[in-house]
């Protein structure tokens, strides 16, 4: 079975541009979460979607937005890119939103570099 | 607001040693706690998840414990191997909240 897949693997953009990152969850998983990981730090929570509805939002500016599609895949959009947005963006999927036994499974991430 | 810390930040041990990684969290009302492994430049691999009702979980040479009252979790690695070299992250989830990650412990196991 395929795990969590993310595309693209690497991306180079310049300041002010827009970027879209994509994530396909494990088959049967309905919850997708996005995280930003800056070099040397733990991942920071950005968004969670469950059944196509936003269920959580971290402390990120409105330049960051996301959505989940009927097939449970998800997109993360970042507008007006800043140098500080350079990071590894991770997507995680889980079977359901809130049960304590739900394990989050992560994709390999998208490495975004903003020049 | 949940905050998670991990000690030590880095650890270097000779092959074969048993070792303990520590994770502390400030909000004891957690839902569950998950330990991950991350290889350089890669995504996270789930190692163990402990639900709030559990005290420990074991998988192979790994054992994770949870003490909510003291706000601590430990990951015990038995008979360490060079292939265990990676960054180990813990993440705590409070009720109605999403995972909050610690900064990680970078482990080097020397042959």
Short mmCIF file of N, CA, C and O in Angstrom, two decimals, chain A residues 8-21 36-39 78 80-89 109-115:
data_model
loop_
_atom_site.label_atom_id
_atom_site.label_comp_id
_atom_site.label_asym_id
_atom_site.label_seq_id
_atom_site.Cartn_x
_atom_site.Cartn_y
_atom_site.Cartn_z
N UNK A 8 5.66 18.76 -4.97
CA UNK A 8 6.91 18.15 -5.43
C UNK A 8 7.83 17.85 -4.24
O UNK A 8 7.51 18.19 -3.12
N UNK A 9 8.96 17.21 -4.50
CA UNK A 9 9.91 16.92 -3.43
C UNK A 9 10.75 18.14 -3.09
O UNK A 9 11.11 18.34 -1.93
N UNK A 10 11.10 18.88 -4.12
CA UNK A 10 11.88 20.09 -3.92
C UNK A 10 11.28 21.22 -4.76
O UNK A 10 10.71 20.98 -5.85
N UNK A 11 11.44 22.45 -4.25
CA UNK A 11 10.87 23.59 -4.94
C UNK A 11 11.72 24.82 -4.62
O UNK A 11 12.08 25.05 -3.45
N UNK A 12 12.03 25.58 -5.65
CA UNK A 12 12.77 26.83 -5.45
C UNK A 12 11.91 27.98 -5.98
O UNK A 12 11.47 27.94 -7.14
N UNK A 13 11.68 28.97 -5.13
CA UNK A 13 10.86 30.13 -5.51
C UNK A 13 11.59 31.40 -5.11
O UNK A 13 12.56 31.37 -4.35
N UNK A 14 11.12 32.52 -5.61
CA UNK A 14 11.66 33.81 -5.20
C UNK A 14 10.64 34.55 -4.34
O UNK A 14 9.45 34.24 -4.37
N UNK A 15 11.15 35.50 -3.59
CA UNK A 15 10.27 36.26 -2.69
C UNK A 15 9.09 36.87 -3.44
O UNK A 15 9.25 37.35 -4.56
N UNK A 16 7.93 36.83 -2.83
CA UNK A 16 6.73 37.39 -3.42
C UNK A 16 5.93 36.43 -4.26
O UNK A 16 4.76 36.70 -4.57
N UNK A 17 6.53 35.31 -4.64
CA UNK A 17 5.80 34.33 -5.46
C UNK A 17 4.82 33.54 -4.61
O UNK A 17 4.79 33.63 -3.37
N UNK A 18 4.03 32.74 -5.32
CA UNK A 18 3.04 31.87 -4.70
C UNK A 18 3.46 30.41 -4.92
O UNK A 18 4.09 30.09 -5.93
N UNK A 19 3.11 29.54 -3.96
CA UNK A 19 3.46 28.13 -4.10
C UNK A 19 2.27 27.26 -3.66
O UNK A 19 1.50 27.63 -2.76
N UNK A 20 2.13 26.12 -4.34
CA UNK A 20 1.12 25.12 -3.97
C UNK A 20 1.80 23.79 -3.73
O UNK A 20 2.52 23.30 -4.61
N UNK A 21 1.58 23.22 -2.58
CA UNK A 21 2.12 21.92 -2.23
C UNK A 21 0.96 20.93 -2.13
O UNK A 21 -0.13 21.27 -1.67
N UNK A 36 5.16 22.73 9.27
CA UNK A 36 6.36 23.39 8.74
C UNK A 36 7.53 23.05 9.66
O UNK A 36 7.43 23.20 10.89
N UNK A 37 8.63 22.59 9.08
CA UNK A 37 9.80 22.27 9.88
C UNK A 37 10.98 23.08 9.38
O UNK A 37 11.52 22.82 8.30
N UNK A 38 11.39 24.03 10.19
CA UNK A 38 12.58 24.81 9.90
C UNK A 38 13.80 24.02 10.37
O UNK A 38 13.73 23.27 11.36
N UNK A 39 14.89 24.16 9.67
CA UNK A 39 16.10 23.39 9.96
C UNK A 39 16.49 23.48 11.42
O UNK A 39 16.58 24.56 11.99
N UNK A 78 0.77 28.93 -0.20
CA UNK A 78 1.43 30.02 0.51
C UNK A 78 1.60 31.17 -0.48
O UNK A 78 2.20 30.98 -1.56
N UNK A 80 2.73 35.31 -1.40
CA UNK A 80 3.70 36.35 -1.04
C UNK A 80 4.85 35.79 -0.22
O UNK A 80 5.09 36.21 0.92
N UNK A 81 5.54 34.84 -0.81
CA UNK A 81 6.58 34.12 -0.10
C UNK A 81 7.65 35.04 0.48
O UNK A 81 8.06 36.03 -0.15
N UNK A 82 8.08 34.68 1.69
CA UNK A 82 9.17 35.36 2.37
C UNK A 82 10.35 34.42 2.52
O UNK A 82 10.18 33.19 2.47
N UNK A 83 11.53 34.99 2.73
CA UNK A 83 12.70 34.14 2.93
C UNK A 83 12.49 33.17 4.08
O UNK A 83 12.92 32.01 4.03
N UNK A 84 11.80 33.61 5.10
CA UNK A 84 11.54 32.80 6.30
C UNK A 84 10.60 31.64 6.07
O UNK A 84 10.43 30.81 6.98
N UNK A 85 9.99 31.57 4.90
CA UNK A 85 9.12 30.44 4.59
C UNK A 85 9.92 29.23 4.11
O UNK A 85 9.35 28.14 3.92
N UNK A 86 11.21 29.41 3.92
CA UNK A 86 12.06 28.30 3.51
C UNK A 86 12.05 27.24 4.62
O UNK A 86 12.41 27.53 5.77
N UNK A 87 11.65 26.05 4.27
CA UNK A 87 11.49 24.99 5.27
C UNK A 87 11.14 23.69 4.58
O UNK A 87 10.91 23.64 3.37
N UNK A 88 11.07 22.64 5.40
CA UNK A 88 10.51 21.36 4.96
C UNK A 88 9.04 21.35 5.36
O UNK A 88 8.72 21.52 6.53
N UNK A 89 8.17 21.15 4.39
CA UNK A 89 6.73 21.12 4.68
C UNK A 89 6.29 19.67 4.66
O UNK A 89 6.43 18.95 3.68
N UNK A 109 7.87 14.84 2.69
CA UNK A 109 7.99 16.28 2.76
C UNK A 109 8.33 16.94 1.44
O UNK A 109 8.79 16.29 0.48
N UNK A 110 8.08 18.24 1.39
CA UNK A 110 8.49 19.10 0.27
C UNK A 110 9.48 20.12 0.81
O UNK A 110 9.16 20.85 1.75
N UNK A 111 10.65 20.14 0.23
CA UNK A 111 11.67 21.10 0.65
C UNK A 111 11.49 22.36 -0.17
O UNK A 111 11.68 22.35 -1.38
N UNK A 112 11.08 23.46 0.47
CA UNK A 112 10.87 24.74 -0.19
C UNK A 112 12.03 25.68 0.13
O UNK A 112 12.35 25.90 1.30
N UNK A 113 12.62 26.21 -0.90
CA UNK A 113 13.67 27.22 -0.75
C UNK A 113 13.18 28.51 -1.39
O UNK A 113 12.79 28.51 -2.56
N UNK A 114 13.22 29.59 -0.60
CA UNK A 114 12.80 30.90 -1.10
C UNK A 114 14.05 31.78 -1.21
O UNK A 114 14.76 31.99 -0.21
N UNK A 115 14.31 32.26 -2.42
CA UNK A 115 15.52 33.06 -2.66
C UNK A 115 15.21 34.54 -2.78
O UNK A 115 14.08 34.91 -3.14
#
